[in-house]
Amino acid sequence: MKVYIRTYGCQMNERDSEAAAAMLSARGFALTNDEEDADILIFNTCSVREQAERKAIGKLGILQRLKRRRPDIYIGVMGCMAQRLGNRLLKKLPHVDFVIGTEQLHRLPEVIEAEIAARHPEVRTGSDHAVLTGLSSHLAEKSDSISAFIAIMRGCNRFCSYCIVPYVRGREKSRTIPDIVAEAESLVNAGIKEIMLLGQNVAAFGLDGKATPPDPEESPFGDLLRELDKLPGLLRIRFTSPHPAYFNMGLVKAIGECKKVCNSVHLPLQSGSDSILEIMNRRYTSAQYLDIVNNLKKLVQGITFSTDIIVGFPGETEDDFNATRGLMNEVGFDNAFIFKYSPREGTKAAEMEDSVPKEVKEERNQLLLADLSKRAGAHNRALVGETVEILVEGPSKRNSERWAGRTTTNKVVIFTPKPETSPGDLIKIKIGRATTMSLFQGVSLD
């Protein structure tokens, strides 16, 4: 039977979808990219933002017509929305055959096989630590890629007041360092040059159940980075997303010591106002956040930063917004994902008055985006005439005659390849032109 999987949301969901596809492939199911050709359609959903959930619900609703036309097909929902809504999904969408929560990923093949045998709608949303056993599955067909995701943990214990993740992803569960290193080694042997370590709070890796690191020098995540840094053939290590409350000096030092850890850190800020950070239950201050940034800048030459920001959080004043804007400029973020606050059902913030008008949220959003564009453009223009090392990714999406690569600081470089150039090569490129989003080759160096 042929399986079609569509993914909504973040990189964690992309990794889960690949793991699900790999597990099903190992059980004899064929994979297809055409939903019209599929016997089983699975939708991996997200609940972090309301828009992603609306899109998934809309798509599932449309599939009712396909089910009437082809009653023999199976339709399943997995991921955060499946976990959040559970049985409510079957009531809302009775043509759905099975619902798999975030901690039941490893059960997907057996659920599908049971569904094929009995045609009885099933919902599985219970907590299960065994979900960690299914996270290392990868598709052999993707072995021609140079980059891969590795999920090192599940869940989050932070309970930020605006965030649904702890309710739909469960408590923090970490894999073991040997297990992760073995997965990375297998990927490298298959040709992978760069890995991205994934988790809702990777900085809390190995600290399951602990509110914050017990010691400023203790960082199991730093220990993991050091072990991965030793792998022959692995060229680069990236990670997302760490919570600043867990970003202690032990982790800062590990990043400084590891040669393969990229000089680019995504460090979610959310707000530069201490009063808003407190209402958000972020457990750090703007000064503490800035200390992390400055410590990293001291140890890692040329490091760049990206972040997440929420504008218009309940109670955010003009002064609060200006504090965010000022801190963003002080850090000098090269990239930022800026969101206008919207309530998420089931979170503490949803019980607060959504006090900032929509037009004010939009105005603040546009101001931060304009600042970001100006700052990123200036940073990129400063690299014109400089020579940078890039990891070659392959043909550019816009022009196959030009290729793309990425610097250790996560900047995209467009260049003309030599005949011998291959994806996964580390090469040096002289920058001749820059835009806000990309760098362009001037003269290639041998």
Short mmCIF file of C-alpha atoms in Angstrom, two decimals:
data_model
loop_
_atom_site.label_atom_id
_atom_site.label_comp_id
_atom_site.label_asym_id
_atom_site.label_seq_id
_atom_site.Cartn_x
_atom_site.Cartn_y
_atom_site.Cartn_z
CA MET A 1 0.00 0.00 0.00
CA LYS A 2 1.13 3.55 -0.76
CA VAL A 3 1.49 6.19 1.98
CA TYR A 4 1.39 9.97 1.56
CA ILE A 5 2.59 12.16 4.47
CA ARG A 6 2.10 15.92 4.61
CA THR A 7 3.81 18.01 7.27
CA TYR A 8 2.63 21.22 8.91
CA GLY A 9 4.76 23.34 11.23
CA CYS A 10 8.32 23.19 12.49
CA GLN A 11 11.53 21.24 11.94
CA MET A 12 10.56 18.88 14.76
CA ASN A 13 7.51 17.88 12.71
CA GLU A 14 9.66 17.43 9.61
CA ARG A 15 11.90 15.07 11.58
CA ASP A 16 8.88 13.18 12.96
CA SER A 17 7.44 12.83 9.44
CA GLU A 18 10.70 11.38 8.14
CA ALA A 19 10.89 8.98 11.09
CA ALA A 20 7.27 7.93 10.46
CA ALA A 21 7.99 7.39 6.76
CA ALA A 22 11.10 5.37 7.54
CA MET A 23 9.25 3.14 10.01
CA LEU A 24 6.43 2.52 7.53
CA SER A 25 8.88 1.86 4.70
CA ALA A 26 10.62 -0.73 6.87
CA ARG A 27 7.24 -2.47 7.33
CA GLY A 28 6.74 -2.79 3.58
CA PHE A 29 4.66 0.31 2.84
CA ALA A 30 5.56 2.34 -0.27
CA LEU A 31 5.90 6.12 -0.09
CA THR A 32 4.35 8.55 -2.55
CA ASN A 33 4.30 12.33 -3.00
CA ASP A 34 0.91 12.21 -4.75
CA GLU A 35 -2.13 12.14 -2.47
CA GLU A 36 -4.33 10.98 -5.38
CA ASP A 37 -2.10 7.93 -5.71
CA ALA A 38 -2.06 7.11 -2.00
CA ASP A 39 -3.96 4.41 -0.13
CA ILE A 40 -3.10 5.98 3.25
CA LEU A 41 -2.91 9.73 3.81
CA ILE A 42 -1.28 11.00 7.02
CA PHE A 43 -1.22 14.63 8.11
CA ASN A 44 1.42 15.63 10.66
CA THR A 45 -0.04 18.69 12.34
CA CYS A 46 1.06 21.65 14.45
CA SER A 47 -0.73 23.54 17.23
CA VAL A 48 1.90 26.13 18.16
CA ARG A 49 0.21 28.77 15.98
CA GLU A 50 -3.49 28.95 15.30
CA GLN A 51 -2.94 29.48 11.57
CA ALA A 52 -1.15 26.12 11.17
CA GLU A 53 -4.01 24.35 12.93
CA ARG A 54 -6.63 26.10 10.78
CA LYS A 55 -4.80 25.06 7.60
CA ALA A 56 -4.69 21.42 8.70
CA ILE A 57 -8.38 21.37 9.68
CA GLY A 58 -9.27 22.98 6.34
CA LYS A 59 -7.30 20.42 4.37
CA LEU A 60 -8.78 17.51 6.31
CA GLY A 61 -12.27 18.89 5.70
CA ILE A 62 -11.67 19.01 1.94
CA LEU A 63 -10.59 15.36 2.01
CA GLN A 64 -14.15 14.36 2.83
CA ARG A 65 -14.88 14.54 -0.90
CA LEU A 66 -11.91 12.27 -1.67
CA LYS A 67 -13.14 9.76 0.94
CA ARG A 68 -16.61 9.72 -0.65
CA ARG A 69 -15.04 9.09 -4.05
CA ARG A 70 -12.54 6.54 -2.72
CA PRO A 71 -14.03 5.00 0.46
CA ASP A 72 -11.24 2.41 0.60
CA ILE A 73 -8.54 4.96 1.53
CA TYR A 74 -7.35 5.60 5.10
CA ILE A 75 -6.90 9.10 6.54
CA GLY A 76 -4.83 9.68 9.68
CA VAL A 77 -3.78 12.66 11.77
CA MET A 78 -0.63 12.82 13.89
CA GLY A 79 1.31 15.55 15.68
CA CYS A 80 0.45 18.36 18.07
CA MET A 81 -3.10 19.01 16.87
CA ALA A 82 -3.84 15.30 17.10
CA GLN A 83 -2.55 15.31 20.67
CA ARG A 84 -4.51 18.45 21.62
CA LEU A 85 -7.87 17.51 20.11
CA GLY A 86 -7.82 13.71 20.29
CA ASN A 87 -11.37 12.30 20.08
CA ARG A 88 -12.70 15.75 19.19
CA LEU A 89 -11.05 15.35 15.80
CA LEU A 90 -13.08 12.24 15.03
CA LYS A 91 -16.29 14.01 16.06
CA LYS A 92 -15.44 17.04 13.94
CA LEU A 93 -14.09 15.00 11.01
CA PRO A 94 -15.80 11.58 11.04
CA HIS A 95 -14.07 10.54 7.80
CA VAL A 96 -10.72 10.43 9.68
CA ASP A 97 -9.69 6.86 10.50
CA PHE A 98 -6.99 7.26 13.14
CA VAL A 99 -5.43 9.90 15.41
CA ILE A 100 -1.86 9.51 16.73
CA GLY A 101 -0.55 11.84 19.45
CA THR A 102 2.99 13.16 19.76
CA GLU A 103 4.11 10.48 22.22
CA GLN A 104 2.73 7.59 20.16
CA LEU A 105 4.84 8.09 17.02
CA HIS A 106 6.56 4.72 17.48
CA ARG A 107 3.14 3.01 17.44
CA LEU A 108 2.15 4.36 14.01
CA PRO A 109 2.89 1.21 11.95
CA GLU A 110 0.95 -1.07 14.29
CA VAL A 111 -2.00 1.36 14.44
CA ILE A 112 -2.18 1.49 10.64
CA GLU A 113 -1.94 -2.30 10.37
CA ALA A 114 -4.71 -2.70 12.97
CA GLU A 115 -6.84 -0.19 11.09
CA ILE A 116 -6.38 -2.09 7.82
CA ALA A 117 -7.35 -5.33 9.55
CA ALA A 118 -10.40 -4.08 11.43
CA ARG A 119 -11.52 -0.71 9.99
CA HIS A 120 -12.21 0.66 13.47
CA PRO A 121 -11.35 4.34 14.17
CA GLU A 122 -8.61 4.62 16.79
CA VAL A 123 -7.24 7.47 18.91
CA ARG A 124 -3.91 7.14 20.72
CA THR A 125 -2.73 10.16 22.70
CA GLY A 126 -1.25 8.68 25.85
CA SER A 127 2.19 9.44 27.28
CA ASP A 128 4.89 6.90 26.47
CA HIS A 129 8.63 7.23 27.11
CA ALA A 130 9.18 4.55 24.46
CA VAL A 131 8.55 7.21 21.80
CA LEU A 132 12.29 7.94 22.03
CA THR A 133 12.99 4.57 20.42
CA GLY A 134 11.43 5.66 17.14
CA LEU A 135 13.29 8.92 16.73
CA SER A 136 16.43 7.55 15.05
CA SER A 137 14.72 6.21 11.90
CA HIS A 138 15.82 7.85 8.65
CA LEU A 139 14.89 7.31 5.03
CA ALA A 140 17.56 5.60 2.97
CA GLU A 141 16.29 7.54 -0.07
CA LYS A 142 17.52 10.76 1.53
CA SER A 143 21.11 9.54 1.69
CA ASP A 144 22.03 11.90 -1.16
CA SER A 145 21.38 14.87 1.13
CA ILE A 146 24.28 16.55 2.94
CA SER A 147 22.23 17.64 6.00
CA ALA A 148 20.01 15.76 8.43
CA PHE A 149 17.92 16.42 11.52
CA ILE A 150 18.48 14.50 14.75
CA ALA A 151 15.82 14.74 17.46
CA ILE A 152 17.70 14.53 20.75
CA MET A 153 14.74 14.97 23.12
CA ARG A 154 10.98 15.46 23.34
CA GLY A 155 8.77 17.83 25.26
CA CYS A 156 9.23 20.88 27.44
CA ASN A 157 8.93 21.62 31.17
CA ARG A 158 8.97 25.40 30.94
CA PHE A 159 5.24 26.27 30.68
CA CYS A 160 5.72 29.73 29.20
CA SER A 161 2.35 31.38 29.60
CA TYR A 162 1.71 31.77 25.85
CA CYS A 163 2.90 28.32 24.73
CA ILE A 164 0.92 25.16 24.04
CA VAL A 165 3.99 22.93 23.58
CA PRO A 166 4.19 21.40 27.10
CA TYR A 167 0.53 20.38 26.79
CA VAL A 168 0.88 18.73 23.37
CA ARG A 169 4.49 17.47 23.45
CA GLY A 170 4.59 16.37 27.09
CA ARG A 171 7.39 16.57 29.63
CA GLU A 172 11.07 16.59 28.69
CA LYS A 173 12.50 13.21 27.75
CA SER A 174 16.12 12.97 26.61
CA ARG A 175 17.78 10.27 24.59
CA THR A 176 21.20 8.99 25.66
CA ILE A 177 24.43 10.45 24.32
CA PRO A 178 25.66 7.06 22.95
CA ASP A 179 22.36 6.58 21.10
CA ILE A 180 22.56 10.02 19.49
CA VAL A 181 26.23 9.64 18.59
CA ALA A 182 25.48 6.26 16.98
CA GLU A 183 22.71 7.85 14.89
CA ALA A 184 25.01 10.68 13.84
CA GLU A 185 27.77 8.22 12.94
CA SER A 186 25.35 6.22 10.80
CA LEU A 187 24.26 9.39 8.99
CA VAL A 188 27.85 10.46 8.37
CA ASN A 189 28.63 7.02 6.96
CA ALA A 190 25.70 7.56 4.57
CA GLY A 191 27.21 10.83 3.35
CA ILE A 192 25.76 13.42 5.74
CA LYS A 193 28.10 16.36 6.39
CA GLU A 194 25.96 18.54 8.66
CA ILE A 195 23.49 17.70 11.43
CA MET A 196 20.86 19.85 13.09
CA LEU A 197 20.06 18.80 16.67
CA LEU A 198 16.39 19.31 17.49
CA GLY A 199 14.38 19.70 20.66
CA GLN A 200 11.85 22.06 22.20
CA ASN A 201 14.60 23.04 24.65
CA VAL A 202 17.89 21.46 23.58
CA ALA A 203 19.82 23.30 26.28
CA ALA A 204 17.88 21.23 28.85
CA PHE A 205 19.03 17.97 27.24
CA GLY A 206 19.90 15.40 29.91
CA LEU A 207 18.35 17.46 32.71
CA ASP A 208 14.91 15.82 32.56
CA GLY A 209 12.75 17.07 35.41
CA LYS A 210 15.15 19.75 36.62
CA ALA A 211 13.84 23.31 36.54
CA THR A 212 17.21 24.84 35.67
CA PRO A 213 20.81 23.57 35.51
CA PRO A 214 21.92 22.79 39.06
CA ASP A 215 25.41 24.13 38.42
CA PRO A 216 26.58 26.95 36.13
CA GLU A 217 29.27 24.67 34.68
CA GLU A 218 27.08 21.57 34.22
CA SER A 219 25.69 21.08 30.72
CA PRO A 220 24.83 17.60 29.44
CA PHE A 221 24.01 19.27 26.11
CA GLY A 222 27.53 20.69 26.06
CA ASP A 223 28.84 17.17 26.73
CA LEU A 224 26.83 15.91 23.73
CA LEU A 225 28.28 18.64 21.50
CA ARG A 226 31.80 17.63 22.54
CA GLU A 227 31.16 13.97 21.67
CA LEU A 228 29.67 14.82 18.28
CA ASP A 229 32.57 17.19 17.60
CA LYS A 230 34.89 14.17 17.61
CA LEU A 231 33.11 12.36 14.75
CA PRO A 232 35.35 11.96 11.67
CA GLY A 233 33.63 13.08 8.47
CA LEU A 234 31.10 15.33 10.21
CA LEU A 235 31.76 18.91 9.17
CA ARG A 236 29.15 21.01 10.92
CA ILE A 237 26.78 20.88 13.90
CA ARG A 238 23.78 23.17 14.35
CA PHE A 239 21.02 23.11 16.97
CA THR A 240 17.63 24.60 17.80
CA SER A 241 16.07 25.78 20.06
CA PRO A 242 17.68 26.46 23.43
CA HIS A 243 15.92 28.23 26.31
CA PRO A 244 18.06 31.06 27.72
CA ALA A 245 17.42 29.95 31.32
CA TYR A 246 19.45 26.80 30.58
CA PHE A 247 22.16 28.52 28.56
CA ASN A 248 24.83 28.50 31.28
CA MET A 249 28.59 28.96 31.10
CA GLY A 250 29.09 25.20 30.75
CA LEU A 251 27.23 25.32 27.45
CA VAL A 252 28.85 28.59 26.36
CA LYS A 253 32.31 27.04 26.90
CA ALA A 254 31.37 23.88 25.00
CA ILE A 255 30.29 25.94 21.99
CA GLY A 256 33.54 27.88 22.18
CA GLU A 257 35.61 24.68 22.30
CA CYS A 258 33.86 22.67 19.58
CA LYS A 259 35.28 23.39 16.12
CA LYS A 260 32.34 21.89 14.25
CA VAL A 261 29.58 23.74 16.10
CA CYS A 262 28.49 26.54 13.78
CA ASN A 263 29.06 30.19 14.68
CA SER A 264 25.36 30.93 14.61
CA VAL A 265 23.01 30.55 17.58
CA HIS A 266 19.22 30.77 17.58
CA LEU A 267 18.36 32.08 21.05
CA PRO A 268 14.67 32.92 21.57
CA LEU A 269 14.22 36.26 23.35
CA GLN A 270 10.43 36.78 23.00
CA SER A 271 10.58 40.21 24.70
CA GLY A 272 13.19 42.69 25.87
CA SER A 273 10.96 43.94 28.69
CA ASP A 274 11.56 42.37 32.11
CA SER A 275 7.94 42.88 33.14
CA ILE A 276 6.65 41.12 30.03
CA LEU A 277 9.23 38.34 30.40
CA GLU A 278 7.92 37.77 33.93
CA ILE A 279 4.31 37.57 32.73
CA MET A 280 5.46 35.18 30.01
CA ASN A 281 7.08 33.00 32.73
CA ARG A 282 10.38 33.02 30.86
CA ARG A 283 12.52 32.90 34.06
CA TYR A 284 15.30 35.23 32.89
CA THR A 285 15.81 38.98 32.59
CA SER A 286 16.98 41.06 29.65
CA ALA A 287 20.31 41.57 31.44
CA GLN A 288 20.80 37.82 31.87
CA TYR A 289 19.99 37.27 28.20
CA LEU A 290 22.52 39.92 27.21
CA ASP A 291 25.15 38.25 29.41
CA ILE A 292 24.74 35.00 27.42
CA VAL A 293 25.15 36.88 24.15
CA ASN A 294 28.21 38.77 25.34
CA ASN A 295 29.85 35.62 26.74
CA LEU A 296 29.36 33.88 23.40
CA LYS A 297 30.75 36.88 21.52
CA LYS A 298 33.89 36.74 23.68
CA LEU A 299 34.52 33.06 22.97
CA VAL A 300 33.31 32.69 19.36
CA GLN A 301 34.74 35.15 16.87
CA GLY A 302 32.18 36.52 14.40
CA ILE A 303 29.23 34.68 15.95
CA THR A 304 25.77 35.68 14.71
CA PHE A 305 22.39 35.41 16.42
CA SER A 306 18.79 34.83 15.43
CA THR A 307 15.76 34.88 17.70
CA ASP A 308 11.99 34.64 18.21
CA ILE A 309 9.95 37.69 19.21
CA ILE A 310 6.31 38.17 20.20
CA VAL A 311 4.84 41.66 19.80
CA GLY A 312 1.59 42.78 21.38
CA PHE A 313 1.64 40.35 24.30
CA PRO A 314 -1.12 41.12 26.85
CA GLY A 315 -0.16 44.26 28.77
CA GLU A 316 2.71 45.26 26.45
CA THR A 317 3.13 49.04 26.66
CA GLU A 318 5.04 51.35 24.35
CA ASP A 319 7.91 51.29 26.83
CA ASP A 320 7.89 47.47 26.84
CA PHE A 321 8.01 47.42 23.06
CA ASN A 322 10.83 49.97 22.97
CA ALA A 323 12.79 47.78 25.41
CA THR A 324 12.45 44.88 22.96
CA ARG A 325 13.42 47.04 20.02
CA GLY A 326 16.44 48.42 21.86
CA LEU A 327 17.69 45.01 22.98
CA MET A 328 17.31 43.59 19.47
CA ASN A 329 19.49 46.38 18.11
CA GLU A 330 22.02 45.93 20.93
CA VAL A 331 22.39 42.20 20.27
CA GLY A 332 22.45 42.84 16.52
CA PHE A 333 20.32 39.89 15.37
CA ASP A 334 20.91 38.82 11.79
CA ASN A 335 17.52 37.11 11.64
CA ALA A 336 14.34 37.01 13.71
CA PHE A 337 10.99 35.29 13.57
CA ILE A 338 8.60 38.03 14.70
CA PHE A 339 5.03 37.08 15.58
CA LYS A 340 1.99 39.12 16.50
CA TYR A 341 0.53 37.66 19.69
CA SER A 342 -2.61 35.57 19.37
CA PRO A 343 -4.15 33.56 22.23
CA ARG A 344 -3.79 29.77 22.22
CA GLU A 345 -6.56 27.82 23.90
CA GLY A 346 -5.38 26.05 27.03
CA THR A 347 -2.50 28.40 27.89
CA LYS A 348 -2.32 30.81 30.84
CA ALA A 349 -2.01 33.81 28.53
CA ALA A 350 -5.33 32.91 26.90
CA GLU A 351 -6.98 33.78 30.22
CA MET A 352 -5.51 37.31 30.07
CA GLU A 353 -7.09 40.23 28.29
CA ASP A 354 -5.72 40.53 24.75
CA SER A 355 -5.22 44.23 25.41
CA VAL A 356 -3.05 45.40 22.51
CA PRO A 357 -5.13 46.42 19.46
CA LYS A 358 -4.48 44.60 16.19
CA GLU A 359 -3.32 47.75 14.44
CA VAL A 360 -0.76 48.41 17.19
CA LYS A 361 0.55 44.82 16.93
CA GLU A 362 0.89 45.27 13.18
CA GLU A 363 2.70 48.60 13.55
CA ARG A 364 5.17 47.16 16.07
CA ASN A 365 5.69 44.10 13.91
CA GLN A 366 6.54 46.25 10.89
CA LEU A 367 8.95 48.43 12.89
CA LEU A 368 10.92 45.39 14.05
CA LEU A 369 10.95 43.92 10.55
CA ALA A 370 12.26 47.21 9.14
CA ASP A 371 14.99 47.33 11.81
CA LEU A 372 15.92 43.73 11.01
CA SER A 373 16.13 44.35 7.27
CA LYS A 374 18.33 47.41 7.78
CA ARG A 375 20.60 45.61 10.23
CA ALA A 376 20.91 42.40 8.18
CA GLY A 377 21.65 44.38 5.03
CA ALA A 378 24.42 46.32 6.78
CA HIS A 379 25.94 43.10 8.19
CA ASN A 380 25.93 41.47 4.76
CA ARG A 381 27.37 44.50 2.97
CA ALA A 382 30.24 44.50 5.47
CA LEU A 383 31.25 41.11 4.05
CA VAL A 384 31.68 42.36 0.48
CA GLY A 385 35.34 41.85 -0.44
CA GLU A 386 35.78 39.24 2.30
CA THR A 387 36.49 35.55 1.72
CA VAL A 388 34.17 33.10 3.47
CA GLU A 389 34.09 29.33 3.80
CA ILE A 390 30.86 27.67 2.75
CA LEU A 391 29.40 24.18 2.86
CA VAL A 392 28.12 23.55 -0.66
CA GLU A 393 24.43 22.59 -0.72
CA GLY A 394 23.78 22.27 -4.47
CA PRO A 395 21.97 24.10 -7.30
CA SER A 396 20.16 27.32 -6.41
CA LYS A 397 16.36 27.05 -6.39
CA ARG A 398 16.06 30.08 -8.67
CA ASN A 399 18.84 29.33 -11.15
CA SER A 400 20.25 25.82 -11.59
CA GLU A 401 23.40 27.22 -13.22
CA ARG A 402 24.24 28.93 -9.95
CA TRP A 403 24.77 26.98 -6.75
CA ALA A 404 24.14 27.79 -3.10
CA GLY A 405 26.17 27.19 0.02
CA ARG A 406 26.04 28.36 3.61
CA THR A 407 28.58 29.93 5.91
CA THR A 408 29.12 28.77 9.47
CA THR A 409 27.23 31.95 10.45
CA ASN A 410 24.21 30.67 8.49
CA LYS A 411 24.45 33.12 5.59
CA VAL A 412 23.44 31.89 2.13
CA VAL A 413 26.08 32.36 -0.58
CA ILE A 414 25.23 32.12 -4.30
CA PHE A 415 28.15 31.18 -6.57
CA THR A 416 29.14 29.62 -9.91
CA PRO A 417 30.41 26.07 -9.35
CA LYS A 418 33.52 24.59 -10.88
CA PRO A 419 33.15 21.28 -12.76
CA GLU A 420 34.57 19.35 -9.81
CA THR A 421 32.35 21.05 -7.18
CA SER A 422 30.01 18.68 -5.31
CA PRO A 423 27.39 19.08 -2.57
CA GLY A 424 29.07 18.64 0.80
CA ASP A 425 32.33 20.28 -0.22
CA LEU A 426 33.85 22.99 1.96
CA ILE A 427 35.09 25.75 -0.35
CA LYS A 428 36.14 29.38 -0.06
CA ILE A 429 34.29 32.13 -1.90
CA LYS A 430 35.10 35.82 -2.21
CA ILE A 431 31.99 37.95 -1.77
CA GLY A 432 31.39 40.52 -4.48
CA ARG A 433 27.81 41.59 -3.78
CA ALA A 434 25.29 41.43 -0.95
CA THR A 435 21.56 41.82 -0.38
CA THR A 436 19.58 41.64 2.85
CA MET A 437 19.01 37.92 2.35
CA SER A 438 22.06 36.61 0.48
CA LEU A 439 25.73 36.97 -0.41
CA PHE A 440 26.99 36.61 -3.99
CA GLN A 441 30.30 35.47 -5.38
CA GLY A 442 32.85 37.94 -6.63
CA VAL A 443 35.95 35.82 -7.24
CA SER A 444 36.24 32.15 -6.36
CA LEU A 445 39.48 31.11 -4.68
CA ASP A 446 41.27 27.83 -5.37
#
